[in-house]
mmCIF file of C-alpha atoms in Angstrom:
data_model
loop_
_atom_site.group_PDB
_atom_site.id
_atom_site.type_symbol
_atom_site.label_atom_id
_atom_site.label_comp_id
_atom_site.label_asym_id
_atom_site.label_seq_id
_atom_site.Cartn_x
_atom_site.Cartn_y
_atom_site.Cartn_z
ATOM 1 C CA MET X 1 0.129 0.198 0.140
ATOM 2 C CA ILE X 2 1.472 3.445 -1.090
ATOM 3 C CA GLN X 3 1.140 5.823 1.775
ATOM 4 C CA PRO X 4 -0.511 9.267 1.104
ATOM 5 C CA ILE X 5 2.070 12.261 0.470
ATOM 6 C CA ILE X 6 1.048 15.386 2.540
ATOM 7 C CA ALA X 7 1.870 18.690 1.228
ATOM 8 C CA GLU X 8 1.078 22.219 2.403
ATOM 9 C CA ARG X 9 -2.548 22.345 0.915
ATOM 10 C CA LEU X 10 -2.711 19.170 -0.954
ATOM 11 C CA ILE X 11 -2.564 15.447 -0.141
ATOM 12 C CA LEU X 12 -1.605 13.231 -2.941
ATOM 13 C CA ARG X 13 -2.824 9.614 -2.703
ATOM 14 C CA ILE X 14 -3.426 6.685 -5.047
ATOM 15 C CA PHE X 15 -6.385 6.516 -7.181
ATOM 16 C CA THR X 16 -9.434 3.825 -6.518
ATOM 17 C CA HIS X 17 -11.815 2.740 -8.968
ATOM 18 C CA ASP X 18 -14.414 4.938 -7.616
ATOM 19 C CA ASP X 19 -12.540 8.183 -8.974
ATOM 20 C CA ALA X 20 -12.968 7.419 -12.684
ATOM 21 C CA GLN X 21 -16.222 9.748 -12.797
ATOM 22 C CA ARG X 22 -14.137 12.640 -11.412
ATOM 23 C CA VAL X 23 -11.097 11.939 -13.795
ATOM 24 C CA HIS X 24 -13.294 12.041 -16.590
ATOM 25 C CA GLU X 25 -14.989 15.097 -15.590
ATOM 26 C CA LEU X 26 -11.902 16.974 -15.045
ATOM 27 C CA LEU X 27 -10.261 15.863 -18.225
ATOM 28 C CA THR X 28 -13.436 16.596 -20.689
ATOM 29 C CA ASP X 29 -13.838 20.185 -19.454
ATOM 30 C CA GLY X 30 -12.353 22.863 -21.662
ATOM 31 C CA GLN X 31 -9.084 23.287 -22.706
ATOM 32 C CA ILE X 32 -7.041 20.648 -20.955
ATOM 33 C CA GLY X 33 -6.680 18.580 -24.083
ATOM 34 C CA GLN X 34 -4.856 21.332 -25.921
ATOM 35 C CA TYR X 35 -1.944 20.616 -23.680
ATOM 36 C CA LEU X 36 -1.767 16.970 -22.944
ATOM 37 C CA GLY X 37 -0.060 15.216 -25.803
ATOM 38 C CA MET X 38 -0.707 11.529 -24.838
ATOM 39 C CA LEU X 39 -4.584 12.053 -24.011
ATOM 40 C CA PRO X 40 -7.163 10.068 -26.052
ATOM 41 C CA ASP X 41 -9.410 12.185 -28.009
ATOM 42 C CA PRO X 42 -12.170 11.949 -27.364
ATOM 43 C CA TYR X 43 -11.759 11.009 -23.787
ATOM 44 C CA LEU X 44 -14.356 8.524 -22.511
ATOM 45 C CA LEU X 45 -15.376 7.334 -19.128
ATOM 46 C CA GLU X 46 -13.740 3.924 -20.000
ATOM 47 C CA ASP X 47 -10.630 5.588 -20.760
ATOM 48 C CA ALA X 48 -10.415 6.855 -17.192
ATOM 49 C CA GLU X 49 -11.412 3.438 -15.606
ATOM 50 C CA SER X 50 -8.816 1.527 -17.858
ATOM 51 C CA TRP X 51 -6.055 4.098 -16.834
ATOM 52 C CA ILE X 52 -6.733 3.829 -13.178
ATOM 53 C CA SER X 53 -6.855 -0.062 -13.204
ATOM 54 C CA MET X 54 -3.668 0.080 -14.988
ATOM 55 C CA GLN X 55 -2.009 1.796 -11.948
ATOM 56 C CA LYS X 56 -2.062 -0.961 -9.230
ATOM 57 C CA PRO X 57 -0.006 -3.490 -11.235
ATOM 58 C CA HIS X 58 2.547 -0.708 -12.025
ATOM 59 C CA GLN X 59 2.855 0.352 -8.630
ATOM 60 C CA GLU X 60 3.292 -3.126 -7.420
ATOM 61 C CA ASN X 61 5.978 -4.123 -9.848
ATOM 62 C CA GLY X 62 7.617 -0.547 -9.326
ATOM 63 C CA ILE X 63 7.310 0.794 -12.688
ATOM 64 C CA GLY X 64 5.027 3.768 -12.203
ATOM 65 C CA PHE X 65 3.358 5.694 -9.194
ATOM 66 C CA THR X 66 0.392 7.843 -10.202
ATOM 67 C CA PHE X 67 -1.266 9.859 -7.279
ATOM 68 C CA ALA X 68 -4.604 11.856 -7.434
ATOM 69 C CA ILE X 69 -3.990 15.287 -6.299
ATOM 70 C CA THR X 70 -6.599 16.135 -3.604
ATOM 71 C CA ASP X 71 -7.533 19.261 -1.705
ATOM 72 C CA LYS X 72 -6.651 18.912 2.053
ATOM 73 C CA GLN X 73 -9.613 21.079 2.819
ATOM 74 C CA ASN X 74 -12.522 18.948 1.353
ATOM 75 C CA SER X 75 -10.754 16.077 -0.269
ATOM 76 C CA GLN X 76 -11.802 16.663 -3.837
ATOM 77 C CA ILE X 77 -9.530 15.550 -6.599
ATOM 78 C CA ILE X 78 -8.125 18.417 -8.592
ATOM 79 C CA GLY X 79 -5.721 16.593 -10.816
ATOM 80 C CA THR X 80 -2.789 14.038 -11.029
ATOM 81 C CA VAL X 81 0.676 13.865 -10.605
ATOM 82 C CA SER X 82 2.904 10.786 -11.694
ATOM 83 C CA LEU X 83 6.134 9.133 -12.003
ATOM 84 C CA ALA X 84 5.347 6.796 -14.751
ATOM 85 C CA PRO X 85 6.853 5.082 -16.525
ATOM 86 C CA LEU X 86 9.520 4.141 -13.961
ATOM 87 C CA ASN X 87 12.546 2.403 -15.029
ATOM 88 C CA PRO X 88 13.989 0.698 -11.695
ATOM 89 C CA GLN X 89 17.249 -0.804 -13.678
ATOM 90 C CA HIS X 90 18.287 2.943 -14.809
ATOM 91 C CA ARG X 91 16.590 4.633 -11.887
ATOM 92 C CA HIS X 92 14.881 7.133 -14.052
ATOM 93 C CA ALA X 93 11.197 8.145 -14.221
ATOM 94 C CA GLU X 94 8.822 10.479 -16.240
ATOM 95 C CA LEU X 95 7.219 13.111 -14.296
ATOM 96 C CA GLY X 96 3.523 13.687 -15.642
ATOM 97 C CA TYR X 97 0.855 15.837 -14.007
ATOM 98 C CA TRP X 98 -2.377 17.797 -15.069
ATOM 99 C CA LEU X 99 -5.023 19.937 -13.204
ATOM 100 C CA GLY X 100 -8.549 20.506 -13.896
ATOM 101 C CA THR X 101 -8.888 23.920 -15.486
ATOM 102 C CA ASP X 102 -10.569 25.404 -12.321
ATOM 103 C CA TYR X 103 -7.281 24.912 -10.429
ATOM 104 C CA TRP X 104 -4.711 26.321 -12.856
ATOM 105 C CA CYS X 105 -2.803 29.250 -11.837
ATOM 106 C CA GLN X 106 -2.771 28.913 -7.930
ATOM 107 C CA GLY X 107 0.366 27.199 -7.421
ATOM 108 C CA TYR X 108 -1.069 23.693 -7.125
ATOM 109 C CA ALA X 109 1.120 22.202 -9.857
ATOM 110 C CA THR X 110 4.024 23.321 -8.475
ATOM 111 C CA GLU X 111 3.193 22.367 -4.872
ATOM 112 C CA ALA X 112 2.282 18.792 -6.044
ATOM 113 C CA THR X 113 5.165 18.488 -8.588
ATOM 114 C CA GLN X 114 7.659 19.399 -5.833
ATOM 115 C CA ALA X 115 6.118 16.867 -3.372
ATOM 116 C CA ILE X 116 6.537 14.026 -5.860
ATOM 117 C CA LEU X 117 9.834 14.991 -6.837
ATOM 118 C CA ALA X 118 11.130 14.818 -3.375
ATOM 119 C CA TYR X 119 9.168 11.393 -3.148
ATOM 120 C CA GLY X 120 11.064 10.149 -6.283
ATOM 121 C CA PHE X 121 14.663 11.508 -5.188
ATOM 122 C CA THR X 122 14.355 10.324 -1.496
ATOM 123 C CA ASN X 123 11.921 7.399 -0.981
ATOM 124 C CA LEU X 124 12.436 5.945 -4.503
ATOM 125 C CA ASP X 125 16.025 6.989 -4.659
ATOM 126 C CA LEU X 126 15.681 8.037 -8.472
ATOM 127 C CA LEU X 127 18.763 9.506 -10.255
ATOM 128 C CA ARG X 128 17.020 11.284 -13.060
ATOM 129 C CA ILE X 129 13.529 12.601 -13.350
ATOM 130 C CA TYR X 130 12.335 14.017 -16.756
ATOM 131 C CA ALA X 131 9.324 15.575 -18.283
ATOM 132 C CA HIS X 132 7.759 16.073 -21.702
ATOM 133 C CA HIS X 133 5.630 19.032 -22.897
ATOM 134 C CA LEU X 134 4.281 20.329 -26.021
ATOM 135 C CA PRO X 135 5.786 23.451 -27.252
ATOM 136 C CA GLN X 136 2.607 25.620 -26.682
ATOM 137 C CA ASN X 137 2.294 24.709 -22.965
ATOM 138 C CA GLN X 138 4.492 27.657 -21.426
ATOM 139 C CA ALA X 139 2.546 27.098 -18.009
ATOM 140 C CA SER X 140 3.980 23.554 -17.865
ATOM 141 C CA ARG X 141 7.334 24.848 -18.926
ATOM 142 C CA ASN X 142 7.462 27.455 -16.136
ATOM 143 C CA ILE X 143 6.500 24.906 -13.616
ATOM 144 C CA LEU X 144 9.300 22.627 -14.866
ATOM 145 C CA ASN X 145 11.833 25.771 -14.617
ATOM 146 C CA LYS X 146 10.751 26.137 -10.970
ATOM 147 C CA LEU X 147 11.537 22.775 -10.074
ATOM 148 C CA GLY X 148 14.894 23.279 -11.376
ATOM 149 C CA MET X 149 14.729 21.189 -14.559
ATOM 150 C CA GLN X 150 16.729 22.120 -17.559
ATOM 151 C CA GLN X 151 15.763 21.432 -21.238
ATOM 152 C CA GLU X 152 17.523 18.613 -22.955
ATOM 153 C CA GLY X 153 16.526 18.353 -26.327
ATOM 154 C CA VAL X 154 13.336 18.606 -28.895
ATOM 155 C CA LEU X 155 11.990 15.606 -30.217
ATOM 156 C CA ARG X 156 10.630 16.812 -33.736
ATOM 157 C CA LYS X 157 7.288 15.861 -34.429
ATOM 158 C CA HIS X 158 7.284 12.934 -31.858
ATOM 159 C CA ILE X 159 3.640 12.763 -31.272
ATOM 160 C CA ASN X 160 0.565 12.777 -33.078
ATOM 161 C CA HIS X 161 -1.604 15.459 -31.200
ATOM 162 C CA ARG X 162 -5.072 15.905 -32.177
ATOM 163 C CA GLY X 163 -4.356 14.861 -35.750
ATOM 164 C CA LYS X 164 -1.155 16.687 -36.121
ATOM 165 C CA GLN X 165 2.597 15.793 -35.780
ATOM 166 C CA SER X 166 3.951 17.915 -32.803
ATOM 167 C CA ASP X 167 7.407 18.502 -31.308
ATOM 168 C CA LEU X 168 7.883 17.405 -27.901
ATOM 169 C CA ILE X 169 10.094 19.093 -25.398
ATOM 170 C CA VAL X 170 12.434 17.156 -22.879
ATOM 171 C CA CYS X 171 13.389 18.529 -19.562
ATOM 172 C CA SER X 172 15.093 16.678 -16.792
ATOM 173 C CA ILE X 173 16.414 17.253 -13.244
ATOM 174 C CA LEU X 174 19.106 14.864 -11.741
ATOM 175 C CA GLN X 175 19.325 13.698 -7.896
ATOM 176 C CA HIS X 176 22.550 15.357 -7.486
ATOM 177 C CA ASP X 177 21.552 18.935 -8.675
ATOM 178 C CA TRP X 178 18.127 18.764 -6.892
ATOM 179 C CA GLN X 179 20.128 18.081 -3.618
ATOM 180 C CA GLU X 180 22.572 20.538 -4.262
ATOM 181 C CA ASN X 181 20.358 23.258 -5.231
ATOM 182 C CA ASN X 182 18.363 22.915 -1.851
ATOM 183 C CA TYR X 183 15.232 21.769 -3.578
ATOM 184 C CA SER X 184 15.525 18.812 -1.199
ATOM 185 C CA SER X 185 14.505 21.417 1.657
ATOM 186 C CA ILE X 186 10.906 20.596 0.417
ATOM 187 C CA LYS X 187 10.115 17.299 1.940
ATOM 188 C CA PRO X 188 7.124 15.463 1.565
ATOM 189 C CA ILE X 189 5.460 14.070 4.619
ATOM 190 C CA THR X 190 4.070 10.722 4.235
ATOM 191 C CA THR X 191 1.935 9.219 6.686
ATOM 192 C CA ASP X 192 3.986 6.177 7.654
ATOM 193 C CA SER X 193 2.073 2.995 8.616
ATOM 194 C CA MET L 1 4.111 -8.207 -41.385
ATOM 195 C CA PRO L 2 5.968 -10.100 -43.969
ATOM 196 C CA THR L 3 9.419 -11.463 -42.653
ATOM 197 C CA ASN L 4 10.726 -12.365 -46.017
ATOM 198 C CA THR L 5 12.033 -8.886 -46.447
ATOM 199 C CA ARG L 6 15.066 -8.980 -48.635
ATOM 200 C CA LEU L 7 16.936 -5.352 -49.279
ATOM 201 C CA GLU L 8 19.911 -4.952 -51.580
ATOM 202 C CA THR L 9 22.480 -2.393 -51.457
ATOM 203 C CA PRO L 10 25.816 -2.120 -53.486
ATOM 204 C CA ARG L 11 27.637 -4.306 -50.934
ATOM 205 C CA LEU L 12 25.031 -5.592 -48.739
ATOM 206 C CA ILE L 13 22.090 -7.924 -48.302
ATOM 207 C CA LEU L 14 19.546 -7.094 -45.571
ATOM 208 C CA ARG L 15 17.384 -10.250 -44.664
ATOM 209 C CA ARG L 16 16.028 -12.160 -41.847
ATOM 210 C CA TYR L 17 18.578 -14.167 -39.669
ATOM 211 C CA GLU L 18 18.043 -17.896 -38.853
ATOM 212 C CA LEU L 19 18.399 -20.064 -36.139
ATOM 213 C CA SER L 20 21.420 -21.816 -37.855
ATOM 214 C CA GLU L 21 23.280 -18.374 -37.615
ATOM 215 C CA ALA L 22 23.160 -18.405 -33.858
ATOM 216 C CA GLN L 23 27.018 -19.689 -33.732
ATOM 217 C CA ARG L 24 28.011 -17.079 -36.275
ATOM 218 C CA MET L 25 26.583 -14.205 -34.333
ATOM 219 C CA CYS L 26 27.967 -15.436 -31.091
ATOM 220 C CA ASP L 27 31.501 -15.253 -32.903
ATOM 221 C CA LEU L 28 30.822 -11.762 -34.031
ATOM 222 C CA LEU L 29 30.060 -10.882 -30.386
ATOM 223 C CA ALA L 30 32.867 -12.940 -28.942
ATOM 224 C CA ASP L 31 35.100 -9.963 -28.301
ATOM 225 C CA GLY L 32 32.766 -8.023 -26.267
ATOM 226 C CA THR L 33 33.057 -4.757 -28.068
ATOM 227 C CA VAL L 34 29.060 -4.270 -28.437
ATOM 228 C CA ALA L 35 28.405 -5.281 -24.955
ATOM 229 C CA ALA L 36 30.663 -2.553 -24.089
ATOM 230 C CA LEU L 37 28.914 -0.011 -25.960
ATOM 231 C CA VAL L 38 25.295 -1.006 -25.820
ATOM 232 C CA PRO L 39 23.632 -0.912 -22.392
ATOM 233 C CA GLY L 40 21.792 -3.844 -21.360
ATOM 234 C CA TRP L 41 23.385 -6.076 -24.106
ATOM 235 C CA PRO L 42 24.120 -9.465 -22.709
ATOM 236 C CA GLU L 43 27.692 -10.606 -22.393
ATOM 237 C CA ASN L 44 28.877 -13.924 -23.528
ATOM 238 C CA MET L 45 25.907 -15.659 -24.915
ATOM 239 C CA THR L 46 25.808 -19.170 -25.481
ATOM 240 C CA PRO L 47 24.484 -20.230 -29.028
ATOM 241 C CA GLU L 48 21.608 -21.588 -27.252
ATOM 242 C CA GLN L 49 20.774 -18.216 -25.538
ATOM 243 C CA MET L 50 21.198 -16.776 -29.013
ATOM 244 C CA GLN L 51 18.841 -19.130 -30.755
ATOM 245 C CA ALA L 52 16.337 -18.420 -27.900
ATOM 246 C CA MET L 53 16.768 -14.663 -28.917
ATOM 247 C CA ILE L 54 16.540 -15.158 -32.424
ATOM 248 C CA LYS L 55 13.320 -17.213 -31.848
ATOM 249 C CA GLU L 56 11.779 -14.160 -30.016
ATOM 250 C CA ASP L 57 12.916 -11.773 -32.671
ATOM 251 C CA HIS L 58 11.195 -13.854 -35.232
ATOM 252 C CA GLU L 59 7.946 -14.063 -33.286
ATOM 253 C CA GLN L 60 7.934 -10.282 -32.726
ATOM 254 C CA ASP L 61 8.457 -9.740 -36.604
ATOM 255 C CA GLU L 62 5.600 -11.997 -37.415
ATOM 256 C CA LYS L 63 3.320 -9.973 -34.939
ATOM 257 C CA GLY L 64 4.360 -6.802 -36.656
ATOM 258 C CA VAL L 65 5.581 -5.166 -33.726
ATOM 259 C CA ALA L 66 9.545 -5.115 -34.749
ATOM 260 C CA SER L 67 11.551 -5.926 -37.665
ATOM 261 C CA HIS L 68 15.077 -7.629 -37.281
ATOM 262 C CA LEU L 69 17.294 -7.718 -40.402
ATOM 263 C CA GLY L 70 20.560 -9.722 -40.560
ATOM 264 C CA ILE L 71 23.290 -7.763 -42.642
ATOM 265 C CA GLU L 72 24.921 -10.101 -45.110
ATOM 266 C CA LEU L 73 28.187 -9.100 -46.625
ATOM 267 C CA LYS L 74 27.440 -9.961 -50.508
ATOM 268 C CA LYS L 75 31.280 -11.041 -51.604
ATOM 269 C CA THR L 76 31.253 -13.840 -48.717
ATOM 270 C CA GLY L 77 27.481 -14.429 -48.020
ATOM 271 C CA GLU L 78 28.300 -14.164 -44.339
ATOM 272 C CA LEU L 79 26.399 -12.450 -41.536
ATOM 273 C CA ILE L 80 28.322 -9.290 -40.218
ATOM 274 C CA GLY L 81 25.720 -7.532 -38.141
ATOM 275 C CA VAL L 82 22.160 -6.746 -37.329
ATOM 276 C CA ALA L 83 19.811 -3.671 -37.628
ATOM 277 C CA LYS L 84 16.616 -4.123 -35.612
ATOM 278 C CA LEU L 85 13.699 -1.825 -35.286
ATOM 279 C CA VAL L 86 12.405 -2.793 -31.956
ATOM 280 C CA HIS L 87 10.020 0.101 -31.003
ATOM 281 C CA VAL L 88 7.149 0.779 -33.011
ATOM 282 C CA VAL L 89 4.753 3.079 -31.911
ATOM 283 C CA PRO L 90 1.566 3.216 -34.625
ATOM 284 C CA GLU L 91 -0.181 6.045 -32.941
ATOM 285 C CA HIS L 92 2.398 8.466 -33.033
ATOM 286 C CA LYS L 93 3.778 7.073 -36.146
ATOM 287 C CA HIS L 94 7.205 6.659 -35.044
ATOM 288 C CA GLY L 95 9.740 4.093 -34.575
ATOM 289 C CA GLY L 96 13.125 3.528 -32.825
ATOM 290 C CA PHE L 97 15.924 1.139 -33.806
ATOM 291 C CA GLY L 98 19.288 0.021 -32.859
ATOM 292 C CA TYR L 99 22.289 -1.977 -34.561
ATOM 293 C CA TRP L 100 25.632 -3.456 -34.206
ATOM 294 C CA ILE L 101 28.342 -4.710 -36.386
ATOM 295 C CA GLY L 102 31.303 -7.199 -35.932
ATOM 296 C CA THR L 103 34.400 -5.430 -35.143
ATOM 297 C CA GLU L 104 36.490 -6.469 -38.083
ATOM 298 C CA TYR L 105 33.682 -4.905 -40.184
ATOM 299 C CA ARG L 106 33.812 -1.505 -38.738
ATOM 300 C CA SER L 107 35.034 1.757 -40.196
ATOM 301 C CA LYS L 108 34.034 0.479 -43.787
ATOM 302 C CA GLY L 109 30.680 2.278 -44.156
ATOM 303 C CA TYR L 110 28.841 -0.905 -44.249
ATOM 304 C CA MET L 111 27.017 0.339 -41.201
ATOM 305 C CA THR L 112 25.693 3.412 -42.744
ATOM 306 C CA GLU L 113 24.907 1.508 -45.652
ATOM 307 C CA ALA L 114 22.675 -0.942 -43.725
ATOM 308 C CA VAL L 115 20.946 1.793 -41.770
ATOM 309 C CA LYS L 116 20.045 3.793 -44.802
ATOM 310 C CA ALA L 117 18.476 0.595 -46.452
ATOM 311 C CA ALA L 118 16.788 -0.264 -43.507
ATOM 312 C CA VAL L 119 15.499 3.028 -42.325
ATOM 313 C CA LYS L 120 13.872 3.719 -45.829
ATOM 314 C CA HIS L 121 12.418 0.325 -45.903
ATOM 315 C CA TRP L 122 10.747 0.968 -42.289
ATOM 316 C CA PHE L 123 9.493 4.249 -43.305
ATOM 317 C CA GLU L 124 7.783 2.623 -45.963
ATOM 318 C CA THR L 125 6.460 -0.432 -44.399
ATOM 319 C CA PHE L 126 5.405 0.942 -41.109
ATOM 320 C CA ASP L 127 4.009 4.343 -42.773
ATOM 321 C CA PHE L 128 6.185 6.350 -40.137
ATOM 322 C CA VAL L 129 6.676 10.148 -40.110
ATOM 323 C CA ARG L 130 9.724 9.907 -37.830
ATOM 324 C CA MET L 131 12.451 7.756 -36.799
ATOM 325 C CA ILE L 132 14.516 7.634 -33.864
ATOM 326 C CA ALA L 133 17.907 6.066 -32.377
ATOM 327 C CA HIS L 134 20.179 6.840 -29.403
ATOM 328 C CA HIS L 135 23.701 5.936 -28.227
ATOM 329 C CA MET L 136 25.313 5.920 -24.963
ATOM 330 C CA GLN L 137 27.834 8.737 -24.792
ATOM 331 C CA GLY L 138 31.340 7.931 -25.765
ATOM 332 C CA ASN L 139 30.191 5.687 -28.813
ATOM 333 C CA ASP L 140 31.002 8.362 -31.413
ATOM 334 C CA ALA L 141 31.168 5.761 -34.278
ATOM 335 C CA SER L 142 27.474 4.818 -33.691
ATOM 336 C CA GLY L 143 26.743 8.689 -33.601
ATOM 337 C CA LYS L 144 28.375 9.037 -37.170
ATOM 338 C CA VAL L 145 26.457 6.268 -38.397
ATOM 339 C CA LEU L 146 23.242 8.204 -37.893
ATOM 340 C CA LEU L 147 24.551 11.484 -39.071
ATOM 341 C CA ASN L 148 25.744 9.855 -42.252
ATOM 342 C CA ALA L 149 22.300 8.556 -42.755
ATOM 343 C CA GLY L 150 20.867 12.023 -42.318
ATOM 344 C CA PHE L 151 19.755 11.841 -38.729
ATOM 345 C CA LYS L 152 19.887 15.162 -36.542
ATOM 346 C CA GLU L 153 21.043 15.073 -32.993
ATOM 347 C CA GLU L 154 18.045 16.186 -30.929
ATOM 348 C CA GLY L 155 19.046 16.034 -27.342
ATOM 349 C CA THR L 156 21.216 14.601 -24.730
ATOM 350 C CA PHE L 157 19.503 12.694 -22.047
ATOM 351 C CA ARG L 158 21.852 13.054 -18.920
ATOM 352 C CA LYS L 159 22.151 9.866 -16.871
ATOM 353 C CA HIS L 160 19.697 8.181 -18.761
ATOM 354 C CA VAL L 161 21.179 4.795 -18.687
ATOM 355 C CA ALA L 162 22.802 2.424 -16.222
ATOM 356 C CA HIS L 163 25.622 0.778 -17.678
ATOM 357 C CA ARG L 164 28.252 -1.409 -15.693
ATOM 358 C CA GLY L 165 27.613 0.357 -12.479
ATOM 359 C CA LYS L 166 27.681 3.786 -13.861
ATOM 360 C CA TYR L 167 25.139 6.136 -15.093
ATOM 361 C CA VAL L 168 25.743 7.546 -18.509
ATOM 362 C CA ASP L 169 24.114 10.163 -20.904
ATOM 363 C CA ALA L 170 22.557 8.790 -23.898
ATOM 364 C CA ILE L 171 22.514 10.846 -27.133
ATOM 365 C CA PHE L 172 19.178 10.982 -29.094
ATOM 366 C CA TYR L 173 18.678 11.711 -32.956
ATOM 367 C CA GLY L 174 15.775 11.770 -35.161
ATOM 368 C CA ILE L 175 14.982 11.731 -38.861
ATOM 369 C CA LEU L 176 11.784 13.040 -40.279
ATOM 370 C CA ARG L 177 10.422 11.546 -43.638
ATOM 371 C CA GLU L 178 10.950 14.544 -45.494
ATOM 372 C CA GLU L 179 14.597 14.453 -44.538
ATOM 373 C CA LEU L 180 15.306 11.267 -46.148
ATOM 374 C CA LYS L 181 17.204 11.927 -49.063
ATOM 375 C CA TYR L 182 17.956 8.499 -50.296
#
């Protein structure tokens, strides 16, 4: 069982099957699909269900950890943050995240990603965490910059996004840099059993 | 996907490799130079292990999720290396591949010749818009093959791969269909 990660205003916890409806609701609202490269279009309730059901085996095998971002005040899911896929042999993982459009521009993504980075570099002892973003997603890039990530490359026309081949920008941070730059002062609190 | 692919270049033939060539592949790999440069490559494979691997390669090819091509030197009829498409992503129309060649056949342009023919073939067969490959930092010869074949360097993924107790950078390359000039 993966314990929840407690941040300042947020609690990150694993998903349950009952969360599919809420995930579907958040992902089908408005503009979010413009920015997420890998999202099925249209996004169906079944997509949310199968996405959630895949998470448990990934967690058990240590090849991916996905958390619901919940509001500490009312326990409502506002988005997701993940280290998936994770490669235990090479000790690297991809950081992924999204928030429902109502929750943008309030620092939630920064808070959630900082917490999961700390989890990845300390609890999971990863050496490298990388992230991809579409070129037009400046908000996401700002978050990656705040995390101390640096750009490593541009994968040209790497993905089909809404019928068009799009570049994908790759950024990363290494465990060593994360520790050196005192990003490690941001510690997640996990409710240990 | 048909596995009877046969591609001809001036000096080479690219074609399926057979179980009967397991010993030949072991011989080509025996000096360990491929394992030293390719992370995760198994060292000192026995012919039995090699046969199991070849069988697996054939199965993947038949399912259409990969394409493994042996590189045969025309003048001797012998296998000298391999080019293998191992990462096929139909929804994003891209594919990733790897390659190796026996030590005594390097620096003669064979690998570039083979990669060009294989890449052209895979673009057509799988309807890719893009192909990718990467190598470990320090394996400059591998990078040269890709640049010779028209690839562009797209990024350096820092400490991306564990190799013999160290974590090393991986250099990534890509080519778009419209950049294929051969």
